[in-house]
GROMACS .gro file of C-alpha atoms in nm:
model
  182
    1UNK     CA    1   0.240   0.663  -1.466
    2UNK     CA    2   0.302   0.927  -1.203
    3UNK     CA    3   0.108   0.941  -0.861
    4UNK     CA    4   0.069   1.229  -0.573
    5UNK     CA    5   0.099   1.105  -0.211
    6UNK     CA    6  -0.014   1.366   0.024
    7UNK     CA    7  -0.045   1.294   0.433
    8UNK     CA    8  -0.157   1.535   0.745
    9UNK     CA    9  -0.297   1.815   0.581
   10UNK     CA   10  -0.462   1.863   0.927
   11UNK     CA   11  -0.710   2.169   0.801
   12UNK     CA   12  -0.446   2.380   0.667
   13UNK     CA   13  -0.572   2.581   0.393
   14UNK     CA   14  -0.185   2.714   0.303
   15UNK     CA   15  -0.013   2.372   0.274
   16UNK     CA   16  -0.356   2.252   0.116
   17UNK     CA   17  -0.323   2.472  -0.165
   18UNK     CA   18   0.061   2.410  -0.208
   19UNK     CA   19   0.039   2.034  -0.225
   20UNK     CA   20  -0.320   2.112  -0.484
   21UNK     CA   21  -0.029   2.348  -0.655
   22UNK     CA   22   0.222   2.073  -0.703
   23UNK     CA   23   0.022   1.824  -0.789
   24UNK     CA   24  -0.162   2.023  -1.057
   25UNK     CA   25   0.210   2.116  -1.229
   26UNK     CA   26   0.352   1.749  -1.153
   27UNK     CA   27   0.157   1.607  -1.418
   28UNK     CA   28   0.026   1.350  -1.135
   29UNK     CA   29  -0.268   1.094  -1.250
   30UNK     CA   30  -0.409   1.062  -0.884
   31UNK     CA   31  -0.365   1.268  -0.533
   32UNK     CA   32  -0.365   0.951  -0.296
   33UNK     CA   33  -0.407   1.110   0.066
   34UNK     CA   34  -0.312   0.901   0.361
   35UNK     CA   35  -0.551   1.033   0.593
   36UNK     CA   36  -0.621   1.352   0.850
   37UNK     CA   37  -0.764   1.556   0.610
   38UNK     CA   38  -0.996   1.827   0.815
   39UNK     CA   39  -0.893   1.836   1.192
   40UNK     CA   40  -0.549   1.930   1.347
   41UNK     CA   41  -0.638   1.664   1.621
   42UNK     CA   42  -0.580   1.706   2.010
   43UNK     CA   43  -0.208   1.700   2.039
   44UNK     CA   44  -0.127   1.884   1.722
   45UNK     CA   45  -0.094   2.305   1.706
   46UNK     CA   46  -0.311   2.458   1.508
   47UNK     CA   47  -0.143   2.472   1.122
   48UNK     CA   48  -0.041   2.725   0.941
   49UNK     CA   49  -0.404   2.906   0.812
   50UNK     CA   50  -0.596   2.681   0.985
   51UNK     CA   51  -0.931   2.653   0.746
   52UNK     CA   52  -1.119   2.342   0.701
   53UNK     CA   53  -1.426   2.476   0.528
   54UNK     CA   54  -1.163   2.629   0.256
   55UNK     CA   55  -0.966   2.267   0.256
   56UNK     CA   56  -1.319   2.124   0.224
   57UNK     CA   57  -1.409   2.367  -0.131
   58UNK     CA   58  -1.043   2.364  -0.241
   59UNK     CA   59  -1.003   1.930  -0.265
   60UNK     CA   60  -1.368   1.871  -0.352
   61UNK     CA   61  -1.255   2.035  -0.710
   62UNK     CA   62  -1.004   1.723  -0.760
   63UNK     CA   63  -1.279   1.467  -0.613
   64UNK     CA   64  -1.223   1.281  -1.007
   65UNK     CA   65  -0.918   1.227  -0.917
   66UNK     CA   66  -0.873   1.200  -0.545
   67UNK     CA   67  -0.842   0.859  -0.338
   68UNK     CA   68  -0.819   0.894   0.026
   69UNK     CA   69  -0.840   0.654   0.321
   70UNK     CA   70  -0.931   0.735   0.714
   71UNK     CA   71  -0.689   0.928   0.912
   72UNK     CA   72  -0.720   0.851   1.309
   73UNK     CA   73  -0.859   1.257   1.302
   74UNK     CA   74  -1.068   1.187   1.039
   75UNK     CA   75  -1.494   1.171   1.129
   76UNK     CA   76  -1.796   1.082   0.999
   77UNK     CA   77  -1.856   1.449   0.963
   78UNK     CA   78  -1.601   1.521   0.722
   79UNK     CA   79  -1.715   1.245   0.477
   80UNK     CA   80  -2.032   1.442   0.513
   81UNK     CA   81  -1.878   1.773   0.327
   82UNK     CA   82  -1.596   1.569   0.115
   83UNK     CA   83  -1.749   1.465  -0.222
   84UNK     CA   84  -1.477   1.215  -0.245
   85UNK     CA   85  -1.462   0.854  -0.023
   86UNK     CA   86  -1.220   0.890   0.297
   87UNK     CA   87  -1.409   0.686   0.543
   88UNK     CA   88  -1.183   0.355   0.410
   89UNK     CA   89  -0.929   0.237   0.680
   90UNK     CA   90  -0.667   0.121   0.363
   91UNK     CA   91  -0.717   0.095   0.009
   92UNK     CA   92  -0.471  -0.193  -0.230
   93UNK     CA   93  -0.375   0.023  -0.491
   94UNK     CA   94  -0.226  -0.141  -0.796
   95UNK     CA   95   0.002   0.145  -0.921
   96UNK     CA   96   0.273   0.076  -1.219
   97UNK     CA   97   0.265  -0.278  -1.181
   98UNK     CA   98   0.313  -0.321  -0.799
   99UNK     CA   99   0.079  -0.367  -0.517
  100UNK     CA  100   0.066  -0.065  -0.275
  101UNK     CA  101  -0.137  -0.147   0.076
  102UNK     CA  102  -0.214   0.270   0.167
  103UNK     CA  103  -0.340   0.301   0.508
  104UNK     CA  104  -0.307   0.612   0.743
  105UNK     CA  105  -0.050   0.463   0.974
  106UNK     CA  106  -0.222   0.463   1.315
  107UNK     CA  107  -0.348   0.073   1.257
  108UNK     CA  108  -0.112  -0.043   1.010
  109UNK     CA  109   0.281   0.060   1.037
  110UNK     CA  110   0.618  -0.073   1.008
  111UNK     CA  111   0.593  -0.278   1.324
  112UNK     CA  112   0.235  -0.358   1.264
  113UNK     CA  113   0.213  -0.535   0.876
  114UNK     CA  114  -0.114  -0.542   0.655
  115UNK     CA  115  -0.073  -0.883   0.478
  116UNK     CA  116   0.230  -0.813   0.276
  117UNK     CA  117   0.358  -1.022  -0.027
  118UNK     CA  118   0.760  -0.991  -0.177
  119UNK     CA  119   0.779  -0.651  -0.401
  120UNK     CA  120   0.428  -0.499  -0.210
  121UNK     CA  121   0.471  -0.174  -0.083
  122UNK     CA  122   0.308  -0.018   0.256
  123UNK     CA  123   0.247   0.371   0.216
  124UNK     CA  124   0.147   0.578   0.515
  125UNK     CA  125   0.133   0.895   0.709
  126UNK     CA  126   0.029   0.948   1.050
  127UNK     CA  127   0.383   0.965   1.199
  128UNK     CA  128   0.487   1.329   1.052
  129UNK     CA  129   0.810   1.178   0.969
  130UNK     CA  130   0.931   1.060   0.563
  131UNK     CA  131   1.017   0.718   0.547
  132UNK     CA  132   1.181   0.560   0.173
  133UNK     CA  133   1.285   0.255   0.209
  134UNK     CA  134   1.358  -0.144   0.146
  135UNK     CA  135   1.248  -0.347   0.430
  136UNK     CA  136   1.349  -0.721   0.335
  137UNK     CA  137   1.097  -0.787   0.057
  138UNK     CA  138   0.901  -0.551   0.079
  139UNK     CA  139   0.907  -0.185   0.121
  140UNK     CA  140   0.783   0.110   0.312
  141UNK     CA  141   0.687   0.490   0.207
  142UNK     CA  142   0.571   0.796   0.443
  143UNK     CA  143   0.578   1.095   0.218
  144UNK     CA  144   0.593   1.276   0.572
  145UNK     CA  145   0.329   1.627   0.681
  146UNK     CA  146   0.209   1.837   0.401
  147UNK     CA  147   0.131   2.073   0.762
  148UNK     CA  148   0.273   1.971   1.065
  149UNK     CA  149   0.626   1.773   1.029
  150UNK     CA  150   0.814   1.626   1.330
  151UNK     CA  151   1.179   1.550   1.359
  152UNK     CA  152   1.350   1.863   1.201
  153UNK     CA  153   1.205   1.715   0.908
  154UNK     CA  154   1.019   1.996   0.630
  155UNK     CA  155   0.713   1.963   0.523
  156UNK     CA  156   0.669   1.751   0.231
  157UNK     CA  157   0.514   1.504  -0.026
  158UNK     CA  158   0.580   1.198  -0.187
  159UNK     CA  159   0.611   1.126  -0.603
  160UNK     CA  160   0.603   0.819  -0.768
  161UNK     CA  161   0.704   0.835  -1.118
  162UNK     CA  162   0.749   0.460  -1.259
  163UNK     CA  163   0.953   0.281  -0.985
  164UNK     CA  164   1.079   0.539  -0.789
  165UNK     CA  165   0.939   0.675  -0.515
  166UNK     CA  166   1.076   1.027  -0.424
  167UNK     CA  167   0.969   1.269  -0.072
  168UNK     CA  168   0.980   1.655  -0.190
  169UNK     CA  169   0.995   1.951   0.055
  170UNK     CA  170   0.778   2.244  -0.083
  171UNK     CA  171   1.117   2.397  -0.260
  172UNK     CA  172   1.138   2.083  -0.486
  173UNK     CA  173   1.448   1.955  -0.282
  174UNK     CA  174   1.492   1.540  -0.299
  175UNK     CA  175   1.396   1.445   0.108
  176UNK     CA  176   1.438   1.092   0.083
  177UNK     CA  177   1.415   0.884  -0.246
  178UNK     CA  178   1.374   0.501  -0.346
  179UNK     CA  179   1.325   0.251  -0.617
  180UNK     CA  180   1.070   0.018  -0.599
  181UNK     CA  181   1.166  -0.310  -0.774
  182UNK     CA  182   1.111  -0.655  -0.726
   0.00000   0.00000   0.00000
């Protein structure tokens, strides 16, 4: 089964309706979005067609087949126009056989394990950065910014199709890529 993993849309109606674009062709069961959804948050530019109202209309028509969990700019508020669930701090997600602990990143991070088991699999944003990779037993994913990315790094998505995990840019070039066995 293939899954969408989407981080830091941060408002941005353009990258909004990319990633919606991608995901629609991709042939993705789920979008899974790891968190700040609406706001571009305090430290952050504003992105690129900054619109939350049209983010708001353009996700609620995937809310079937959207999960999302809390971003640290994520609000009450914005559960308030969202017709999907975001107001989760992590979600265990049992995707093509393996256990996948999704949390925005802020709490929960590389240096800062959820209860982890051999073979599970930590997925976050928050950091802007793409991150596929081993890590001992266990391994970690950050599909990187849909809006805003940091490090030189473009902005991008994450695809898992079976047991790999692959980051995209935009252009459909291979970021970072990794296979998630046991």
């Amino acid at each position: 089964m293939k899954y969408m993993f989407a981080s830091d849309i941060h408002g941005s109606a353009y990258y909004c309706r990319k990633t919606l674009e991608v995901f629609q062709n991709s042939g993705a069961k789920r979008l899974i979005l790891l968190g700040d959804i609406l706001y571009h948050g305090p430290r952050n530019d504003l992105p690129r067609e900054y619109d939350p109202k049209q983010v708001t209309a353009m996700l609620n028509e995937y809310r079937d087949r959207i999960y999302a969990v809390r971003g640290n700019c994520d609000a009450e508020i914005d559960q308030m126009v969202l017709e999907f669930p975001i107001m989760a701090d992590y979600a265990l997600l049992e995707l093509n056989g393996k256990t996948f602990y999704a949390t925005h990143g802020h709490v929960y991070h590389e240096e800062a394990l959820p209860p982890m088991q051999p073979g599970d699999v930590l997925v976050h944003g928050h950091t802007h950065l793409p991150v596929a990779e081993a890590m001992g037993d266990y391994f970690v994913l950050n599909p990187g910014s849909v809006s805003l990315p940091k490090g030189g790094n473009p902005n991008s998505y994450g695809m898992l199709d079976g047991e790999t995990f692959v980051i995209c840019d935009f252009d459909g070039n291979t970021v970072k890529e990794v296979r998630i066995e046991k």
